[in-house]
């Protein structure tokens, strides 16, 4: 008998699938409940406070001349300013565009030119990068600068190069703007995903998909309003934003956002913030496991870890050592949400990612050259089709040819090689195209090659990934 992942009931009706609606619902029913905790800032916000800040930020953008649908580039490390800026775009009907903080030069130019943002929120340390690509970033009308110790210098530099710039805190001075919640079908965010044979592509995610991705993690982790979800991965990645912070908000829980992951202090962070759910990406699970055991490792409230992928060879010992009730996993892409989920509390076959969420998706494993389905047990490319509208991406922003190519034959082609066993478990095997993954982050080999080729001493180059030598470090 082929098993499937079923029994999925959304927390909110489908015509209310937007962050603005969810925030306002919790702010009305549970105004004093905590939604956001930032231990590195020694600060936290209730649902009512977070909504008030979001509406003030939206008011400042509209006072500056923003219009619904404008893109807001956000290039910042994890912080409350990042989260509240995201909330501001959500209630203001603007489009959030999170940018990897490692990007500069050609990487930053490509993404800036692709989305053509009118507004930008950046950490002060990134100001020089925009000056370096100034001719390609003139469409940005104003910067709001997050102070990490060099704000005055960064603001002066941006102004000297022709931009309007001011401290991020000025956004909080706006008059609270209460607009109707954006339509669930309208564009919410553009997340860039690595390219293999070309530049990285901006995945256009409607509000409905952002909500649905978060809702899937609520199902996956059995998240409730009594939970606390810790995320330590960068907010410019979906793993932290719509697979950790957003699920917590859907459930009415609280999210703890730390600036970065620390293997040596991970269990301290879990304990200090009374964390009940958290996530790992790539080798994070292995890094934590290799820390020297402590007598009180299991003295915590942690009940569930979402690890993608799960290091099955240390799974049971890890659960016993840290007192974890369940490990869960999923397989998905920014473009498709997660068509494959693992049942809570169940020990999966080694290497299995999960079962098909058949109430929401169709999936096939096909020959990548012919799109013909391969027999059960054989490796094929995962292709996905959704059963309900607006639960997947709108396509690649300003890249219509790439959109058509990926969605050919009316199926989204993931480029991932998987196999399925007779019981219905899916196993990730490899990528069909060249790809790099470093510490859980997908990297475009093409874009790295283009950057290297700009050096006058380089005539040709090829960037090739090598195995990490760690179980959970493989490409996924």
PDB file of C-alpha atoms in Angstrom, residues 20-21 23-25 27 47-63 84-92 171-181:
ATOM      1  CA  UNK A  20      -1.277  41.155   7.072  1.00  0.00           C
ATOM      2  CA  UNK A  21      -4.472  39.218   7.802  1.00  0.00           C
ATOM      3  CA  UNK A  23      -0.888  39.469  12.072  1.00  0.00           C
ATOM      4  CA  UNK A  24      -4.060  41.505  12.534  1.00  0.00           C
ATOM      5  CA  UNK A  25      -6.066  38.466  13.603  1.00  0.00           C
ATOM      6  CA  UNK A  27      -3.143  41.280  17.360  1.00  0.00           C
ATOM      7  CA  UNK A  47       1.567  40.922  18.310  1.00  0.00           C
ATOM      8  CA  UNK A  48       0.005  44.347  18.921  1.00  0.00           C
ATOM      9  CA  UNK A  49       3.400  46.064  19.038  1.00  0.00           C
ATOM     10  CA  UNK A  50       4.661  44.286  15.918  1.00  0.00           C
ATOM     11  CA  UNK A  51       1.529  45.272  13.990  1.00  0.00           C
ATOM     12  CA  UNK A  52       1.819  48.893  15.145  1.00  0.00           C
ATOM     13  CA  UNK A  53       5.439  49.038  13.954  1.00  0.00           C
ATOM     14  CA  UNK A  54       4.528  47.404  10.638  1.00  0.00           C
ATOM     15  CA  UNK A  55       1.755  49.915   9.975  1.00  0.00           C
ATOM     16  CA  UNK A  56       4.038  52.840  10.895  1.00  0.00           C
ATOM     17  CA  UNK A  57       6.736  51.530   8.550  1.00  0.00           C
ATOM     18  CA  UNK A  58       4.199  51.167   5.747  1.00  0.00           C
ATOM     19  CA  UNK A  59       3.049  54.716   6.471  1.00  0.00           C
ATOM     20  CA  UNK A  60       6.601  56.017   6.106  1.00  0.00           C
ATOM     21  CA  UNK A  61       7.044  54.284   2.765  1.00  0.00           C
ATOM     22  CA  UNK A  62       3.800  55.666   1.384  1.00  0.00           C
ATOM     23  CA  UNK A  63       4.664  59.139   2.702  1.00  0.00           C
ATOM     24  CA  UNK A  84       9.734  44.508  11.093  1.00  0.00           C
ATOM     25  CA  UNK A  85      10.649  45.749   7.597  1.00  0.00           C
ATOM     26  CA  UNK A  86       9.248  42.482   6.209  1.00  0.00           C
ATOM     27  CA  UNK A  87       6.077  43.002   8.249  1.00  0.00           C
ATOM     28  CA  UNK A  88       5.865  46.545   6.863  1.00  0.00           C
ATOM     29  CA  UNK A  89       5.928  45.328   3.276  1.00  0.00           C
ATOM     30  CA  UNK A  90       3.256  42.759   4.112  1.00  0.00           C
ATOM     31  CA  UNK A  91       0.728  45.208   5.553  1.00  0.00           C
ATOM     32  CA  UNK A  92       1.606  47.876   2.988  1.00  0.00           C
ATOM     33  CA  UNK A 171      10.612  54.415   9.443  1.00  0.00           C
ATOM     34  CA  UNK A 172       8.955  54.076  12.854  1.00  0.00           C
ATOM     35  CA  UNK A 173       8.009  57.759  12.814  1.00  0.00           C
ATOM     36  CA  UNK A 174       5.428  57.303  10.078  1.00  0.00           C
ATOM     37  CA  UNK A 175       1.713  57.644  10.668  1.00  0.00           C
ATOM     38  CA  UNK A 176       0.155  54.211  11.079  1.00  0.00           C
ATOM     39  CA  UNK A 177      -1.282  53.211   7.718  1.00  0.00           C
ATOM     40  CA  UNK A 178      -4.164  50.753   7.881  1.00  0.00           C
ATOM     41  CA  UNK A 179      -4.721  49.457   4.366  1.00  0.00           C
ATOM     42  CA  UNK A 180      -6.895  46.533   3.290  1.00  0.00           C
ATOM     43  CA  UNK A 181      -4.924  43.302   3.426  1.00  0.00           C
TER      44      UNK A 181
END
